[in-house]
Short mmCIF file of C-alpha atoms and ligand atoms in Angstrom, two decimals:
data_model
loop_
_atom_site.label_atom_id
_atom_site.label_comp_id
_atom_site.label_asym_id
_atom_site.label_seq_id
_atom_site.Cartn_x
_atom_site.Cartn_y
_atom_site.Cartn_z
CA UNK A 6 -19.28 -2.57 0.75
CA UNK A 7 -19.04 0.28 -1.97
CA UNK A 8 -20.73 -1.10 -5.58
CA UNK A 9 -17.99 -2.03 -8.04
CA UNK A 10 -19.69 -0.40 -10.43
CA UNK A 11 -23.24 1.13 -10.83
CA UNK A 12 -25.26 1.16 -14.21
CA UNK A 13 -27.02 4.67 -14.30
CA UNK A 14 -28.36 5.08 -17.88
CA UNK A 15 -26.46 7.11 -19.93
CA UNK A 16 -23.26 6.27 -17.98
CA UNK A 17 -21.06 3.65 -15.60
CA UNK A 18 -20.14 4.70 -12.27
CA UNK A 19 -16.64 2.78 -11.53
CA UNK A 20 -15.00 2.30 -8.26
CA UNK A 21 -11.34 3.20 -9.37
CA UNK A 22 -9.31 0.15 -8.41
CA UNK A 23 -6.12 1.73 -8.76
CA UNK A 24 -6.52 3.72 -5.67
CA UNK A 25 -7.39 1.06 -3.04
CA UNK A 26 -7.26 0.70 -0.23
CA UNK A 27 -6.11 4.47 0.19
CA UNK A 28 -9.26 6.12 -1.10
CA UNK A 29 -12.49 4.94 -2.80
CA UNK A 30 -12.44 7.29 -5.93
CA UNK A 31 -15.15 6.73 -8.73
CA UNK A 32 -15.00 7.16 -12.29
CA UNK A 33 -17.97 8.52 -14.39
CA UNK A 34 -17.93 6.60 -17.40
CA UNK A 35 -19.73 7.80 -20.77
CA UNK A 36 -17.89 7.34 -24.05
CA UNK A 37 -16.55 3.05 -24.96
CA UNK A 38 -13.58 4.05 -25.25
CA UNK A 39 -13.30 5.02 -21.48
CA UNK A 40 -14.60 1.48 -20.34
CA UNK A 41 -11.94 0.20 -22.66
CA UNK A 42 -9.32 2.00 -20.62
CA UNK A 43 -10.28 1.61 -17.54
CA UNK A 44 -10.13 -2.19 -18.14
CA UNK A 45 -6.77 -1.65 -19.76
CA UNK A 46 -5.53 0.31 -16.99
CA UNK A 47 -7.04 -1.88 -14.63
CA UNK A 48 -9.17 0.64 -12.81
CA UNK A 49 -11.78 -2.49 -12.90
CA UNK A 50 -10.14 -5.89 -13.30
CA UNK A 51 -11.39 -9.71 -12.31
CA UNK A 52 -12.51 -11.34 -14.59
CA UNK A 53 -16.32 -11.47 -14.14
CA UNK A 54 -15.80 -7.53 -13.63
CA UNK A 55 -14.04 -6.88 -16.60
CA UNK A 56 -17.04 -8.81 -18.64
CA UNK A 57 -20.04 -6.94 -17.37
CA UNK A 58 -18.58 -3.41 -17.91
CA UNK A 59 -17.59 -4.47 -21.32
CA UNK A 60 -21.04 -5.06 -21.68
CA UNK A 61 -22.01 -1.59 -20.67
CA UNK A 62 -19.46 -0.55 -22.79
CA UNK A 63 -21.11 -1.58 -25.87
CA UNK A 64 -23.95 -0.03 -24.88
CA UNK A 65 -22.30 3.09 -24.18
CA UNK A 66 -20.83 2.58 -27.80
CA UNK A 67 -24.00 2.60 -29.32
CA UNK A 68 -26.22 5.14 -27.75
CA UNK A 69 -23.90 7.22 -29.09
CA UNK A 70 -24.18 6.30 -32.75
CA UNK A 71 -26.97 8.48 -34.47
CA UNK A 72 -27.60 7.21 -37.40
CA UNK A 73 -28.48 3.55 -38.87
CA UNK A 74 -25.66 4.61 -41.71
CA UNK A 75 -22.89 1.62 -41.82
CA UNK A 76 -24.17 0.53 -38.26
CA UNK A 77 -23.12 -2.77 -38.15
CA UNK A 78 -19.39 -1.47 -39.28
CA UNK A 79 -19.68 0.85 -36.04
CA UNK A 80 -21.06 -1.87 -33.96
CA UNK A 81 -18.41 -4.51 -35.00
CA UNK A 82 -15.81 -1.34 -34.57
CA UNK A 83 -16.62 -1.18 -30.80
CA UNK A 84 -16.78 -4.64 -29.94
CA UNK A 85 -13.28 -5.14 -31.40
CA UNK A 86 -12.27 -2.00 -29.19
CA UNK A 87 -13.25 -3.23 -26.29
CA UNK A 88 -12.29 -7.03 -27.02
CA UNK A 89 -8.89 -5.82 -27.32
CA UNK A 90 -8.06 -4.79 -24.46
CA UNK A 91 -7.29 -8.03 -22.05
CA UNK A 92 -6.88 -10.79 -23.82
CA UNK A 93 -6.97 -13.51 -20.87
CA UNK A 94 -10.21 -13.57 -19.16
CA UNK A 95 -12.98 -15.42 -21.07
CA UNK A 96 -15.54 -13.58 -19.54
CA UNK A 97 -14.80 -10.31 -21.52
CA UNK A 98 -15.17 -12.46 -24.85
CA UNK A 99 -18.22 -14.19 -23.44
CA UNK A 100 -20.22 -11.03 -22.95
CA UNK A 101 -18.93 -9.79 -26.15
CA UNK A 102 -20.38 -12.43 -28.04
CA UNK A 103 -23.70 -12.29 -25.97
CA UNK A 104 -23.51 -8.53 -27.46
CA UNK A 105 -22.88 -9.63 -30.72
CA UNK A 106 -26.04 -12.69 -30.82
CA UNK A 107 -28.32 -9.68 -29.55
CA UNK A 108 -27.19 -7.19 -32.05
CA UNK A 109 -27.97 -9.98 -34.75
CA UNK A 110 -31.19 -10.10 -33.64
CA UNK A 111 -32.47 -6.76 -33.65
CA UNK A 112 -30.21 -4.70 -36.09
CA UNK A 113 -32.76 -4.57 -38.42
CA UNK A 114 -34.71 -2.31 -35.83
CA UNK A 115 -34.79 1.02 -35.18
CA UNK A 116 -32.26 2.73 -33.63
CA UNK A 117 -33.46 3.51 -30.77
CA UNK A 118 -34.82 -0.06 -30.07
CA UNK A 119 -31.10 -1.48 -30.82
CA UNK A 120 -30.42 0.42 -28.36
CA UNK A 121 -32.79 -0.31 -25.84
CA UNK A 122 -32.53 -4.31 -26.27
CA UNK A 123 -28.31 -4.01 -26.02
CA UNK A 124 -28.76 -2.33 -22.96
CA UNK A 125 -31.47 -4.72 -21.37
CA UNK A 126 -29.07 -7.23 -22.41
CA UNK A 127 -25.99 -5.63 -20.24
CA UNK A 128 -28.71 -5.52 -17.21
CA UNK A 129 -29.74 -9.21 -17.79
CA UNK A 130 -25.48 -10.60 -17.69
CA UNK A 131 -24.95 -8.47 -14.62
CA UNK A 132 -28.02 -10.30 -13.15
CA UNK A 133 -27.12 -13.25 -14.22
CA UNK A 134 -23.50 -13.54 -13.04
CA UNK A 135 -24.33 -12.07 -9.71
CA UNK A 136 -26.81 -14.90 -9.35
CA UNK A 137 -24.36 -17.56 -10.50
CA UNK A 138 -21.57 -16.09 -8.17
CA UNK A 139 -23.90 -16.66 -5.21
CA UNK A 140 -24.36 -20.13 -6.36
CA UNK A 141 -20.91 -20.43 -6.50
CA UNK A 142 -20.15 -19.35 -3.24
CA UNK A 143 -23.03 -21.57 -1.62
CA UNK A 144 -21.71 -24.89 -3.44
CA UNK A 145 -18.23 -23.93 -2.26
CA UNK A 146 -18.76 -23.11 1.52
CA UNK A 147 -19.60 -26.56 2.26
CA UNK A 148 -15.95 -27.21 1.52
CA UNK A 149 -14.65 -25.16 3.80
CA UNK A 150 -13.74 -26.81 7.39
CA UNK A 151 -14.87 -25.06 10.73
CA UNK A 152 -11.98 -23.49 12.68
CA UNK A 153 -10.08 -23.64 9.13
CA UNK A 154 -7.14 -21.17 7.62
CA UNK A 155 -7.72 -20.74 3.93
CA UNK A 156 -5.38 -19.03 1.54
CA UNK A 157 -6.31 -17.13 -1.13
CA UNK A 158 -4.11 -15.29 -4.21
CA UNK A 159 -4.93 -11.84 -6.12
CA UNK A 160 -8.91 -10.61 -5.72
CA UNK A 161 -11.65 -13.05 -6.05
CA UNK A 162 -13.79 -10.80 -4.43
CA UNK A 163 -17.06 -8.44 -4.93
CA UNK A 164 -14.35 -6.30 -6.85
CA UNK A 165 -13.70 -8.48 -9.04
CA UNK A 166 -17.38 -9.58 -10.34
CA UNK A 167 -20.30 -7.19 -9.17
CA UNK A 168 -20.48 -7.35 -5.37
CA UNK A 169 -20.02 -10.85 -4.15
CA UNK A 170 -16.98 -12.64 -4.86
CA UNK A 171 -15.80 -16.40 -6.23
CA UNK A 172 -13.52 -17.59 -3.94
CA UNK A 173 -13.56 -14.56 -2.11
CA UNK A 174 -17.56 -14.55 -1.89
CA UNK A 175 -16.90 -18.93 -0.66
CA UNK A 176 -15.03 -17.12 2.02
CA UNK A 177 -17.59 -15.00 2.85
CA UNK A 178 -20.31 -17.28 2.46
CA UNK A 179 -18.90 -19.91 5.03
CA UNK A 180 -18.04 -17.04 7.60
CA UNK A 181 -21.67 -15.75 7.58
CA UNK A 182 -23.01 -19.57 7.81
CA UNK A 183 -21.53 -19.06 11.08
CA UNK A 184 -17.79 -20.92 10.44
CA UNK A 185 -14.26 -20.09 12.05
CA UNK A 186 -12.35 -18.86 9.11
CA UNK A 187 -8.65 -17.00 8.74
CA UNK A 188 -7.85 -16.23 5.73
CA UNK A 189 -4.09 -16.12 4.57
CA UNK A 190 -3.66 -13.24 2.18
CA UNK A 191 -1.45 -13.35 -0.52
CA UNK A 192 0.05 -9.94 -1.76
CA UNK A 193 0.02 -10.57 -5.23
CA UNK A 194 3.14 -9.16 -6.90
CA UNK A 195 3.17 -6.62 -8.95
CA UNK A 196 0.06 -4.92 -8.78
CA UNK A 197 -1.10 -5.97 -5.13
CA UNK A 198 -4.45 -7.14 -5.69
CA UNK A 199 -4.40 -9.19 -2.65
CA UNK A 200 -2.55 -6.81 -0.35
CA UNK A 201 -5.15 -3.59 -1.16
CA UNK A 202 -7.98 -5.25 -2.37
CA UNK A 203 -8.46 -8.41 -0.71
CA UNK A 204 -7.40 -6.97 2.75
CA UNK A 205 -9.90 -4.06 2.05
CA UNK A 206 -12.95 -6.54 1.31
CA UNK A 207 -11.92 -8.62 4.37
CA UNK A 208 -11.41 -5.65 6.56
CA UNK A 209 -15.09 -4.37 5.51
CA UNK A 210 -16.85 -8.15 6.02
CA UNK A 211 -14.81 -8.51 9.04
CA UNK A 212 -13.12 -11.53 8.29
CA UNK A 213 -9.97 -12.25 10.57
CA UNK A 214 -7.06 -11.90 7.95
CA UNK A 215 -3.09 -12.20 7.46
CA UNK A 216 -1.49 -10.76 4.78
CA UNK A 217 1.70 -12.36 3.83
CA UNK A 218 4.16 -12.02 0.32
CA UNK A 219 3.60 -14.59 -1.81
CA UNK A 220 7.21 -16.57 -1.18
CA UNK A 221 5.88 -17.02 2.28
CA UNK A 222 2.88 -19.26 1.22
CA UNK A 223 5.23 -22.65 0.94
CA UNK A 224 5.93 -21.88 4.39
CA UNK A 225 2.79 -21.63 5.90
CA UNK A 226 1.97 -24.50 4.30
CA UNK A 227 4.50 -26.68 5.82
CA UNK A 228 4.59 -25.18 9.23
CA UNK A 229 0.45 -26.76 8.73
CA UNK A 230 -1.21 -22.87 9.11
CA UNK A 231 -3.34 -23.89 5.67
CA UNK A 232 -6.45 -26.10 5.55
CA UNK A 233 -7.03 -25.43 1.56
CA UNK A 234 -6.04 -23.18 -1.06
CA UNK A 235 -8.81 -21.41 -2.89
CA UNK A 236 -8.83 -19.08 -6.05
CA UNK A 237 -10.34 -17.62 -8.54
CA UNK A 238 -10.21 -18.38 -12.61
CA UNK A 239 -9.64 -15.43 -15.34
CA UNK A 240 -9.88 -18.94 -17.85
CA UNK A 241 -10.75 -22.51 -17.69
CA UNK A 242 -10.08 -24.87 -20.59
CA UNK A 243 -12.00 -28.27 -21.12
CA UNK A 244 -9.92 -30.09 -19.60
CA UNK A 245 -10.02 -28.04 -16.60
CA UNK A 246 -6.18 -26.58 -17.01
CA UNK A 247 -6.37 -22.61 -15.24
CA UNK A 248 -5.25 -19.51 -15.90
CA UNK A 249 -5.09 -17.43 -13.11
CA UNK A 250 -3.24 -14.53 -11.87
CA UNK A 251 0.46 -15.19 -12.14
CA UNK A 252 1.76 -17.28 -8.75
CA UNK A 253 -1.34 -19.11 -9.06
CA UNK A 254 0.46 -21.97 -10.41
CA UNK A 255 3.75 -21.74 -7.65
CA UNK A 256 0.93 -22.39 -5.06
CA UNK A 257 -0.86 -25.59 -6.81
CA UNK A 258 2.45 -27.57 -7.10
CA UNK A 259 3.21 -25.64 -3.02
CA UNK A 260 -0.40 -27.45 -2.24
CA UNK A 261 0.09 -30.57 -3.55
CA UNK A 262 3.58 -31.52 -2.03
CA UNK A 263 1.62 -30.57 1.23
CA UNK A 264 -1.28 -32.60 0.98
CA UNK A 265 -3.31 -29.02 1.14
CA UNK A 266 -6.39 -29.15 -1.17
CA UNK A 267 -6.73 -26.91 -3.83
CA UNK A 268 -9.90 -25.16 -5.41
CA UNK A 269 -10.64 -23.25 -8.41
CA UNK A 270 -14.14 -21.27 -8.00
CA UNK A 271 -15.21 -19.54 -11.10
CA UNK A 272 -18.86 -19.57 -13.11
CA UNK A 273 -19.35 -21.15 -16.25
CA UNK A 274 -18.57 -18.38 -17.93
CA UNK A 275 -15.27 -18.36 -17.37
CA UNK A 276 -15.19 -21.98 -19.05
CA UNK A 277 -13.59 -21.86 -22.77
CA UNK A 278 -15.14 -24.96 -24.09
CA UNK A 279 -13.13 -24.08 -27.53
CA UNK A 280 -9.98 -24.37 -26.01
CA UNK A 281 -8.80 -28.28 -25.68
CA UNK A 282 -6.16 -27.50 -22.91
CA UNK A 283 -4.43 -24.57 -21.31
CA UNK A 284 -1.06 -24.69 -23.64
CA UNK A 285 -4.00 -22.00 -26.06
CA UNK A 286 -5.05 -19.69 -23.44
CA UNK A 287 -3.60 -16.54 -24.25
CA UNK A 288 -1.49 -14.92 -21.45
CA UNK A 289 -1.47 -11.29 -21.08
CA UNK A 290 2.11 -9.79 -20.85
CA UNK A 291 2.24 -6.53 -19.24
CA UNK A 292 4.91 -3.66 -19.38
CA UNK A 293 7.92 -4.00 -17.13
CA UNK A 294 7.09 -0.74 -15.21
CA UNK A 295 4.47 -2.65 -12.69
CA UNK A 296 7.75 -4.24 -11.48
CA UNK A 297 10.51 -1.84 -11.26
CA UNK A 298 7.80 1.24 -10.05
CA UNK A 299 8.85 0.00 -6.42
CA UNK A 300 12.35 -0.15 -6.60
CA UNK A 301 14.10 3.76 -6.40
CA UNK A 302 16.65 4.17 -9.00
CA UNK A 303 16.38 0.77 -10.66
CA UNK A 304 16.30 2.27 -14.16
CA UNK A 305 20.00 3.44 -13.73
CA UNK A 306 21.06 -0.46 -13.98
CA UNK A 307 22.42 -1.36 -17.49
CA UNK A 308 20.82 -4.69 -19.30
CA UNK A 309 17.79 -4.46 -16.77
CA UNK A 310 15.52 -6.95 -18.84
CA UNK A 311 11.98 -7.27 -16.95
CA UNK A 312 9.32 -9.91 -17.89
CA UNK A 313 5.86 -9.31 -16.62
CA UNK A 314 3.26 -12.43 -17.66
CA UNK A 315 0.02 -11.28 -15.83
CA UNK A 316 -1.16 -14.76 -15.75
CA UNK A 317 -0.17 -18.28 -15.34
CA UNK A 318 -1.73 -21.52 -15.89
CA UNK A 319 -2.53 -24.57 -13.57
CA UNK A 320 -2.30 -27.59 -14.76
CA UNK A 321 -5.66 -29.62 -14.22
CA UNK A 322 -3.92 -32.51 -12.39
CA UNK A 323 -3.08 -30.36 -9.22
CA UNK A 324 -6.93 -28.99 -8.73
CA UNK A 325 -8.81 -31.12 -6.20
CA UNK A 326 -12.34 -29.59 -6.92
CA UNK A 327 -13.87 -26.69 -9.64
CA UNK A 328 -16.89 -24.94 -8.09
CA UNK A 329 -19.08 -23.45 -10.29
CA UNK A 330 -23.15 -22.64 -9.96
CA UNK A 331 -23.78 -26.16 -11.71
CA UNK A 332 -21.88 -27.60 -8.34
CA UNK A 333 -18.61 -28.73 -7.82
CA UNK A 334 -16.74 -30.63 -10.39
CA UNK A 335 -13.75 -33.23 -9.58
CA UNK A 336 -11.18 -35.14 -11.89
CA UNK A 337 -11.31 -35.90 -14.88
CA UNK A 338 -12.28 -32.68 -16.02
CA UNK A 339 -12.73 -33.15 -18.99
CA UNK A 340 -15.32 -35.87 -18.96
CA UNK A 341 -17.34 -33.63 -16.15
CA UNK A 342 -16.90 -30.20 -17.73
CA UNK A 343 -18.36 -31.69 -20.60
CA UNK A 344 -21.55 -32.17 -18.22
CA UNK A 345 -22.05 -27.94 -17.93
CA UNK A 346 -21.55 -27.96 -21.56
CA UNK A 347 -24.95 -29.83 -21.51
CA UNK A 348 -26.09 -28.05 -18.32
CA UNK A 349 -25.64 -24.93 -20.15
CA UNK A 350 -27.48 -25.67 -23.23
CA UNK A 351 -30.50 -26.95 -20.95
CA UNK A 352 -31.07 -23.35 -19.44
O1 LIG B 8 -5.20 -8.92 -13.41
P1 LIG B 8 -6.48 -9.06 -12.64
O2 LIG B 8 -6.48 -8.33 -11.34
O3 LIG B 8 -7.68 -8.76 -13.49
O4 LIG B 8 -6.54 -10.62 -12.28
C1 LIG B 8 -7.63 -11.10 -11.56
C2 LIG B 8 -7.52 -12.53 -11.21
O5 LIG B 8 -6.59 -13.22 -11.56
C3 LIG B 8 -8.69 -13.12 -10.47
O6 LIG B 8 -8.27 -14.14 -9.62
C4 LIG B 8 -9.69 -13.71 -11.48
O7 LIG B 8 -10.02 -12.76 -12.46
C5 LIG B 8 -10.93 -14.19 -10.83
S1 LIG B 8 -11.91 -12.87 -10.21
C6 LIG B 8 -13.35 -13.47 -9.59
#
């Protein structure tokens, strides 16, 4: 497949996401203020994406400050830009603050070495997560049944982090270990992130797939077509409630009154350990036009009112299993999350 995004020095080279599956257009990114649009605008979205090119963002932010004058004012100026852009995924904040500790450290510096340890530091989280995401997608393929159908919502895939994939990259870990998967492909309404993106990974790993809109999923369900559910996570609370892409939630209460299991693969950096439950993640609404773009002459209707939540939230008591690099985690969450809290402060 096509990188996601390629780190070249002095700028980001980003696989426009918009355009998919029509044509694979990149963007040459050199100025922070262009990584904080495209993550606005959603040319790169998922939420282990979003975080490392907000990384590279900051970088981008400060190689082009030339002077140590009011740096930290710039520096905090840039983070904020970028941090403000979409406010659900954790992993945006977490690489923001992983930013932040470095810039702590070695602000005092010269300029040019600020520089050069922010920028190691972007390398080092896009290592890191694509080493985690493998992880992820080893723990998780031993869930998935030979000969099984598994549904999947939105992108979970190498778009979405840096090559590989969460639930996406399970997928395609149990298909090359050799297993008989079909996955059911939810279109993800609005923006279609299942019916270009998740068709166009699948098409590429050749992975038998069926797309289907997302009121069909209940359906399948019942007529027995599913084995398991799995998706991705933009933000986990403690106790293991999920935001996901919106219609994430419609199929965990589908799963359960079908006895289909459920999974949530995501790494630990998509855990918000300050957040006690899901009721405080912060749900991104988005404008009205992402609906009614489809729909010829829709505008013309008087008291149209459109509501467009990009997210929605799972409650933890309809997950069967978390999979994250640490393994896979089962109820109660929040008694085992608290064990990658530790996990995490071991490494
Ligand atoms: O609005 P998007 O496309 O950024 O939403 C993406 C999702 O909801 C993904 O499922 C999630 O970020 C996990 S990606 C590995």
């Amino acid at each position: 497949m096509l990188p996601t995004f390629e780190w070249r020095g002095d700028h980001l080279l980003l696989l426009d996401q918009r355009f998919l599956p029509e044509r694979e257009e990149y963007l040459e990114l050199k100025d922070y203020r262009e990584i904080a649009d495209a993550i606005r605008n959603m040319a790169v979205r998922g939420a282990p994406a979003i975080g490392i090119v907000a990384g590279y963002g900051v970088v981008l932010g400060v190689k082009a400050i030339n002077c140590k004058e009011d740096l930290e004012e710039k520096f905090k100026g840039i983070c904020e830009t970028i941090e403000r852009t979409r406010p659900t995924a954790r992993n945006l904040f977490f690489v923001i603050e992983r930013m932040r500790k470095v810039f702590e450290t070695v602000k005092g510096k010269e300029l040019d070495e600020v520089r050069k340890e922010l920028e190691k530091a972007a390398i080092e989280i896009e290592k890191e997560v694509y080493e985690a995401i493998l992880k992820v997608s080893t723990f998780g393929a031993e869930l998935i049944p030979n000969n099984s159908s598994i549904l999947t919502h939105c992108n979970a895939g190498g778009l979405a982090t840096s090559g590989w994939g969460t639930a996406l990259g399970v997928i395609k870990m149990a298909h090359r270990m050799g297993k008989k998967i079909h996955v059911y492909v939810d279109e993800t309404r609005p923006l279609l992130q299942g019916a270009r993106l998740t068709t166009y990974e699948l098409s590429k790993e050749g992975i038998p797939f069926t797309l289907i809109t997302d009121n069909m999923a209940g359906w399948m369900m019942k007529k027995g077509k599913i084995s398991a559910v799995i998706v991705g996570a933009d933000r986990i609370a403690t106790n293991g409630d999920t935001a996901n892409k919106i219609g994430t939630y419609s199929l965990s209460v589908l799963a359960r009154e079908n006895s289909v299991p459920f999974y949530v693969a995501a790494p630990v950096s998509t855990i918000d350990f300050n957040l006690e439950s899901g009721d405080e993640i912060p749900i991104e609404e988005r404008k009205g036009d992402e609906i009614k773009s489809i729909i010829k002459g829709i505008d013309r209707l008087r008291n149209l009112k459109v509501e467009n939540p990009a997210f929605d939230v799972t409650p933890n008591q309809l997950i069967t299993a978390i999979i994250t690099e640490f393994g896979i985690f089962k109820p109660p969450y929040r008694e085992n999350l608290v064990k990658v809290k530790e996990l995490i402060s071991k490494t």
